[in-house]
Coordinates of C-alpha atoms and ligand atoms in Angstrom, one line a residue:
M10 CA 117.6 69.6 141.1
K11 CA 114.2 68.1 142.1
N12 CA 115.7 65.1 143.9
D13 CA 119.2 65.6 145.2
R14 CA 119.2 62.9 147.9
F15 CA 121.8 60.9 146.0
L16 CA 124.2 63.8 145.8
R17 CA 123.6 64.7 149.4
A18 CA 124.2 61.1 150.6
L19 CA 127.5 60.9 148.6
L20 CA 128.7 64.0 150.5
R21 CA 127.4 62.5 153.8
Q22 CA 124.9 65.3 154.2
P23 CA 121.4 64.7 155.8
V24 CA 118.6 63.3 153.7
D25 CA 114.9 62.5 154.2
V26 CA 115.2 58.8 153.2
T27 CA 118.1 56.6 151.9
P28 CA 118.6 57.1 148.2
I29 CA 118.7 54.0 145.9
W30 CA 119.8 53.2 142.3
I31 CA 120.7 49.8 140.8
M32 CA 123.8 48.8 138.9
R33 CA 122.7 47.8 135.4
Q34 CA 119.3 49.4 136.1
A35 CA 118.7 49.8 132.3
G36 CA 119.0 46.3 131.0
R37 CA 117.6 43.0 129.8
Y38 CA 115.3 42.4 132.8
L39 CA 113.1 45.2 131.4
P40 CA 110.8 44.3 128.4
E41 CA 111.0 48.0 127.2
Y42 CA 114.8 47.7 127.1
R43 CA 114.6 44.5 125.0
A44 CA 112.2 46.2 122.6
T45 CA 114.6 49.2 122.1
R46 CA 117.5 46.8 121.7
E47 CA 115.5 45.0 119.0
R48 CA 114.9 48.2 117.1
A49 CA 118.6 49.1 117.5
K50 CA 119.5 45.6 116.2
N51 CA 122.3 45.1 118.8
F52 CA 123.8 46.4 122.1
L53 CA 126.7 48.3 120.5
T54 CA 124.4 50.3 118.3
L55 CA 122.4 51.1 121.4
C56 CA 125.6 52.5 123.0
K57 CA 126.7 54.4 119.9
T58 CA 123.5 56.1 119.1
P59 CA 122.8 58.9 121.6
E60 CA 119.0 58.8 121.0
F61 CA 118.8 55.1 121.8
A62 CA 121.3 55.5 124.8
C63 CA 119.1 58.3 126.2
E64 CA 115.9 56.3 125.7
V65 CA 117.1 53.3 127.6
T66 CA 118.8 55.4 130.3
L67 CA 115.4 56.9 131.2
Q68 CA 113.4 53.7 131.0
P69 CA 114.0 52.4 134.6
L70 CA 113.2 55.9 136.0
E71 CA 109.7 55.8 134.4
R72 CA 108.9 52.5 136.2
F73 CA 110.7 53.0 139.6
D74 CA 111.2 55.8 142.0
L75 CA 115.0 55.7 141.6
D76 CA 117.2 58.5 142.9
A77 CA 119.8 58.5 140.1
A78 CA 120.2 57.9 136.4
I79 CA 123.4 56.2 135.0
L80 CA 124.6 56.8 131.5
F81 CA 123.8 53.9 129.3
S82 CA 127.1 52.8 127.8
D83 CA 129.8 50.2 128.6
I84 CA 133.3 50.3 130.1
L85 CA 134.7 48.8 126.9
T86 CA 134.1 51.9 124.8
I87 CA 137.7 53.1 125.6
P88 CA 139.6 50.0 124.3
D89 CA 137.2 50.1 121.3
A90 CA 138.2 53.7 120.6
M91 CA 141.9 52.6 121.0
G92 CA 141.4 50.4 117.9
L93 CA 140.8 46.9 119.6
E94 CA 137.3 46.8 117.9
L95 CA 134.8 45.6 120.4
Y96 CA 132.0 43.1 119.5
F97 CA 129.6 41.0 121.3
T98 CA 128.7 37.4 120.7
E99 CA 125.4 36.0 122.0
G100 CA 125.9 34.3 125.3
E101 CA 129.7 34.8 125.4
G102 CA 129.9 38.5 126.4
P103 CA 132.3 41.0 125.0
R104 CA 135.3 40.2 122.7
F105 CA 137.9 42.2 120.8
E106 CA 138.9 41.8 117.2
N107 CA 142.4 42.9 118.0
P108 CA 143.4 41.9 121.6
I109 CA 146.8 43.0 123.0
R110 CA 149.3 40.2 122.2
T111 CA 152.7 42.0 121.9
E112 CA 154.7 44.7 123.6
K113 CA 154.7 46.7 120.4
Q114 CA 151.0 46.9 120.4
I115 CA 151.1 48.5 123.8
T116 CA 153.7 51.1 122.8
N117 CA 151.7 51.9 119.7
L118 CA 148.4 52.4 121.5
A119 CA 147.1 56.0 121.1
I120 CA 145.1 57.8 123.8
P121 CA 141.7 58.6 122.2
D122 CA 140.3 62.2 122.1
P123 CA 137.0 61.8 123.9
N124 CA 135.5 64.6 121.9
I125 CA 136.3 62.8 118.6
E126 CA 136.4 59.0 119.0
L127 CA 134.0 58.9 121.9
R128 CA 131.8 61.8 120.8
Y129 CA 128.8 59.5 120.8
V130 CA 129.2 59.2 124.6
T131 CA 129.5 62.9 125.4
D132 CA 126.6 63.5 123.0
A133 CA 124.5 60.9 124.9
V134 CA 125.4 62.6 128.3
S135 CA 124.3 66.0 127.1
L136 CA 121.1 64.6 125.6
I137 CA 120.3 62.7 128.8
R138 CA 120.9 65.7 131.0
R139 CA 118.6 67.7 128.9
E140 CA 115.8 65.1 129.0
L141 CA 116.2 64.4 132.7
N142 CA 115.5 68.1 133.2
G143 CA 116.8 68.0 136.8
K144 CA 114.6 65.0 137.9
V145 CA 117.6 63.1 139.4
P146 CA 121.4 63.4 139.1
L147 CA 123.2 61.7 136.2
I148 CA 126.2 59.3 136.9
G149 CA 129.0 59.0 134.3
F150 CA 131.4 56.1 134.5
A151 CA 134.4 54.3 133.2
G152 CA 136.2 51.0 133.9
S153 CA 139.4 51.0 136.1
P154 CA 142.6 50.8 134.1
W155 CA 143.3 47.3 135.5
T156 CA 139.8 46.0 134.6
L157 CA 140.1 47.4 131.1
A158 CA 143.6 45.9 130.7
T159 CA 142.1 42.5 131.7
Y160 CA 139.6 42.5 128.8
M161 CA 142.2 44.0 126.4
V162 CA 144.8 41.3 127.1
E163 CA 142.5 38.3 127.5
G164 CA 140.5 39.4 124.5
G165 CA 137.2 38.9 126.3
T166 CA 135.8 37.3 129.5
T167 CA 138.0 34.8 131.3
K168 CA 137.9 32.5 134.3
T169 CA 141.6 32.2 134.9
F170 CA 143.1 35.6 134.1
S171 CA 146.2 33.7 132.9
Q172 CA 147.1 36.0 130.0
V173 CA 146.8 39.2 131.9
K174 CA 148.7 37.8 134.9
K175 CA 151.3 36.4 132.6
L176 CA 151.9 39.9 131.2
L177 CA 151.9 41.4 134.7
F178 CA 154.4 38.9 136.1
Q179 CA 156.7 38.5 133.1
Q180 CA 156.7 42.1 131.8
P181 CA 155.6 44.5 134.7
Q182 CA 157.2 47.4 132.8
S183 CA 154.9 46.8 129.8
M184 CA 151.9 46.4 132.1
S185 CA 152.8 49.8 133.7
I186 CA 152.9 51.5 130.3
L187 CA 149.5 50.0 129.4
L188 CA 148.0 51.0 132.7
D189 CA 149.5 54.6 132.5
K190 CA 148.0 55.0 129.0
L191 CA 144.6 53.7 130.2
A192 CA 144.6 56.0 133.3
Q193 CA 145.3 59.0 131.0
A194 CA 142.5 57.8 128.6
V195 CA 140.0 57.3 131.4
T196 CA 140.8 60.7 133.0
N197 CA 140.3 62.5 129.7
Y198 CA 137.1 60.5 129.0
L199 CA 135.6 61.2 132.5
N200 CA 136.5 64.9 132.4
A201 CA 134.7 65.1 129.0
Q202 CA 131.7 63.4 130.5
I203 CA 131.7 65.9 133.4
A204 CA 132.0 68.8 130.9
A205 CA 129.0 67.3 129.0
G206 CA 126.9 67.1 132.2
A207 CA 127.7 64.0 134.3
Q208 CA 127.2 65.0 138.0
V209 CA 128.7 62.0 139.7
I210 CA 131.5 59.7 138.5
M211 CA 131.8 55.9 139.2
L212 CA 134.9 53.8 138.5
F213 CA 134.1 50.1 138.0
D214 CA 137.0 47.9 139.1
T215 CA 135.3 44.6 138.4
W216 CA 138.5 42.5 138.5
G217 CA 140.8 44.3 141.1
G218 CA 139.7 41.6 143.5
I219 CA 141.5 38.8 141.7
L220 CA 144.9 40.3 142.6
S221 CA 147.2 39.8 145.7
T222 CA 147.1 42.8 148.1
Q223 CA 150.4 44.2 146.8
N224 CA 149.5 43.8 143.2
Y225 CA 146.1 45.4 143.8
L226 CA 147.7 48.4 145.4
D227 CA 150.4 48.8 142.7
F228 CA 148.5 47.9 139.6
S229 CA 144.8 48.7 140.3
L230 CA 144.3 51.2 143.1
N231 CA 147.4 53.3 142.3
Y232 CA 146.0 54.1 138.8
M233 CA 142.5 54.7 140.2
Q234 CA 144.0 57.2 142.7
K235 CA 145.8 59.0 139.8
I236 CA 142.4 59.3 138.0
V237 CA 140.6 60.6 141.1
Q238 CA 143.4 63.2 141.6
N239 CA 143.1 64.4 138.0
L240 CA 139.4 64.6 137.7
T241 CA 137.5 67.9 137.5
H242 CA 136.4 68.2 141.2
E243 CA 134.0 71.0 140.7
Y244 CA 131.9 71.9 137.7
E245 CA 129.6 75.0 137.4
G246 CA 129.9 75.5 141.2
Q247 CA 128.9 71.9 142.0
R248 CA 131.2 69.3 143.6
I249 CA 131.5 66.1 141.4
P250 CA 131.6 63.1 143.8
V251 CA 133.6 60.0 142.8
I252 CA 132.6 56.4 143.7
I253 CA 135.1 53.6 143.5
F254 CA 133.8 50.0 143.2
T255 CA 136.3 47.2 143.5
K256 CA 134.3 43.9 143.4
D257 CA 135.8 41.6 146.0
G258 CA 137.8 44.5 147.5
N259 CA 136.6 44.4 151.1
E260 CA 140.1 43.7 152.3
W261 CA 141.2 47.1 151.0
L262 CA 138.5 49.5 152.2
E263 CA 140.9 51.7 154.1
N264 CA 143.2 52.0 151.1
I265 CA 140.3 52.8 148.8
A266 CA 139.0 55.5 151.2
N267 CA 142.5 57.1 151.2
T268 CA 142.5 57.7 147.5
G269 CA 140.4 60.8 148.0
C270 CA 137.2 59.3 146.6
D271 CA 133.9 60.4 148.1
A272 CA 132.3 56.9 148.3
I273 CA 133.0 53.2 148.1
G274 CA 130.8 50.7 146.2
L275 CA 130.5 47.5 148.2
D276 CA 129.7 43.9 147.1
W277 CA 127.5 41.8 149.3
K278 CA 130.0 39.9 151.3
L279 CA 130.4 42.0 154.4
P280 CA 127.6 43.4 156.6
I281 CA 127.6 47.1 155.6
G282 CA 127.8 48.1 159.3
Q283 CA 131.2 46.5 159.5
S284 CA 132.4 48.5 156.5
R285 CA 130.9 51.7 158.1
K286 CA 132.9 51.1 161.3
R287 CA 136.1 50.9 159.2
V288 CA 135.7 53.8 156.9
G289 CA 132.3 55.5 157.4
N290 CA 133.8 58.6 158.9
Q291 CA 135.8 59.2 155.8
V292 CA 133.6 58.2 152.8
A293 CA 130.0 57.4 152.0
L294 CA 129.1 53.7 151.3
Q295 CA 127.0 52.3 148.4
G296 CA 125.5 48.9 148.6
N297 CA 125.1 46.1 149.3
M298 CA 122.3 43.6 148.6
D299 CA 123.1 40.4 146.9
P300 CA 121.5 40.6 143.4
C301 CA 120.3 37.1 143.7
M302 CA 117.9 38.2 146.6
L303 CA 115.8 39.4 143.7
Y304 CA 115.0 35.8 142.9
T305 CA 113.1 35.5 146.1
S306 CA 109.8 37.0 147.2
P307 CA 108.5 40.5 148.1
E308 CA 108.6 39.5 151.8
Q309 CA 112.1 38.3 151.7
V310 CA 113.3 41.3 149.7
R311 CA 111.7 43.7 152.3
K312 CA 113.3 41.7 155.1
E313 CA 116.8 41.9 153.5
V314 CA 116.3 45.7 152.9
A315 CA 115.4 46.1 156.6
N316 CA 118.6 44.1 157.6
I317 CA 120.9 46.2 155.5
L318 CA 119.4 49.5 156.6
A319 CA 119.7 48.3 160.3
S320 CA 123.3 47.2 159.7
F321 CA 124.2 50.6 158.4
G322 CA 122.2 52.3 161.2
S323 CA 121.3 55.9 161.7
G324 CA 123.0 58.8 160.1
N325 CA 124.3 60.0 156.8
G326 CA 126.4 58.5 154.0
H327 CA 124.5 55.5 152.8
I328 CA 123.3 54.9 149.2
F329 CA 121.4 51.7 148.7
N330 CA 122.4 49.5 145.7
L331 CA 123.0 45.9 144.8
G332 CA 126.4 44.4 145.4
H333 CA 126.8 43.9 141.6
G334 CA 124.7 44.3 138.5
I335 CA 121.1 43.1 138.3
H336 CA 120.6 39.8 136.5
P337 CA 118.6 39.6 133.2
E338 CA 116.0 37.1 134.6
I339 CA 114.7 39.3 137.4
D340 CA 111.0 40.2 137.7
P341 CA 110.7 44.0 137.5
E342 CA 107.9 43.8 140.1
L343 CA 110.4 42.8 142.7
V344 CA 112.6 45.7 141.8
K345 CA 109.7 48.0 142.5
V346 CA 109.3 46.3 145.9
L347 CA 113.0 46.9 146.5
V348 CA 113.0 50.6 145.6
D349 CA 109.9 51.4 147.6
S350 CA 111.0 49.4 150.6
V351 CA 114.3 51.3 150.8
H352 CA 112.5 54.6 150.9
E353 CA 109.8 53.5 153.3
L354 CA 111.9 51.5 155.8
S355 CA 114.8 54.0 155.9
K356 CA 112.7 57.0 157.2
K357 CA 113.4 56.1 160.8
Y358 CA 117.2 56.2 160.3
H359 CA 117.2 59.9 159.2
Ligands
CP3_421 O1 124.4 50.3 135.1 C1 123.9 50.6 134.1 O2 122.6 50.5 133.9 C2 124.7 51.4 133.0 C3 125.2 50.6 131.9 C4 126.3 49.6 132.1 C5 126.5 48.5 131.2 N1 127.7 48.0 131.4 C6 125.5 48.1 130.2 C7 125.6 46.8 129.7 C8 127.5 49.7 132.9 C9 127.8 50.6 134.0 C10 128.3 48.6 132.4 C11 129.7 48.4 133.0 C12 130.4 47.2 132.6 N2 130.5 46.6 131.4 C13 131.2 46.5 133.5 C14 131.6 46.9 134.9 C15 130.5 46.5 135.9 C16 130.3 45.1 136.1 O3 129.2 44.5 135.7 O4 131.2 44.5 136.7 C17 131.8 45.4 132.8 C18 132.7 44.3 133.3 C19 131.3 45.5 131.5 C20 131.7 44.6 130.3 C21 130.5 43.9 129.8 N3 129.5 44.5 129.1 C22 130.1 42.6 130.0 C23 130.9 41.5 130.8 C24 128.9 42.4 129.3 C25 128.1 41.1 129.0 C26 127.1 40.9 130.0 C27 126.1 39.8 129.6 O5 125.4 39.5 130.5 O6 126.1 39.4 128.5 C28 128.5 43.7 128.8 C29 127.3 44.0 128.0 C30 126.3 44.9 128.7 N4 126.7 46.1 129.2 C31 124.9 44.8 128.8 C32 124.4 45.9 129.4 C33 123.0 46.3 129.7 C34 124.1 43.6 128.3 C35 124.0 43.9 126.8 C36 122.8 43.2 126.1 O7 122.9 42.1 125.7 O8 121.8 43.9 126.0

């Protein structure tokens, strides 16, 4: 591995400078991504064609001095493979042809074989690993069972979460069956990504933060913990670190750290130094600049990078990132400022 800072930071080992990667680093803010997407005709074909997925995964690494690559795919590949038929409408985000509406649909859901129904993902992982040729580590990922269930029951994006909460409160048994199946599907899927070459795993729990504490613990974190426990922990002699990201999950950092994960992804709400005081002797921390900072200026971005680095302070276990995915309107020049500032300004902390 030519650059293993990201792996080292995840295991809280010493590094020369703080590593950085960016959630949604391959995406619409890059003109080269938009060009490939045009050739592919749409987003789903990008995901489902390993050559296209590989091409866009590598694009941000050509431009910026990033310390990790993330598989180009989507969390909704699993429900798609379970027969819900994912599609995207311009401006509305993801939708399903066959959302979950009845208990019978839940009992009938089959757990996909990742090497058959999701073969395009494992093929993309192998191809990306080969093309990366050891430049930086490759992150594989999946959605948390709760977050996947949210999209499957709502049928798409929602502001109120009323359908999924209705199922949770009216039929907790059915919800548990659904989440159990999803936890099994995610475990199989991630283990297949690891076997294909993913070196780090990240669980995206975008919607855990809309739950009450007890419901978060019982219906989101509990299933993520099962996944963490059943993942392949070591592959070809290398430890496979796991990152859990619950957006709006700052209340539960101690609980997340106790799942056995190696790192916690943080949104931008708390100063990272506070999170470090709470759990930093147990796990590494990834974050946590507000993505909207990239609407400002090079000077302001540098200043915010300096603030976050100072808040974390000296020592090991920090991976710089945004607190959520980068927005499509961002100027790539400011992303370059961000990446270079993190490397330059973090030297003194190591
Ligand atoms: O980080 C990366 O670069 C890897 C790729 C990645 C994508 N989606 C590509 C993508 C990852 C890790 C995801 C995860 C994902 N997908 C999440 C969890 C993380 C989060 O953002 O909270 C969620 C909730 C989804 C579901 C999803 N996929 C939504 C809500 C959307 C619509 C977004 C929009 O702005 O229209 C997508 C589509 C999507 N996934 C795009 C990309 C680059 C945009 C597709 C396009 O139009 O080109």
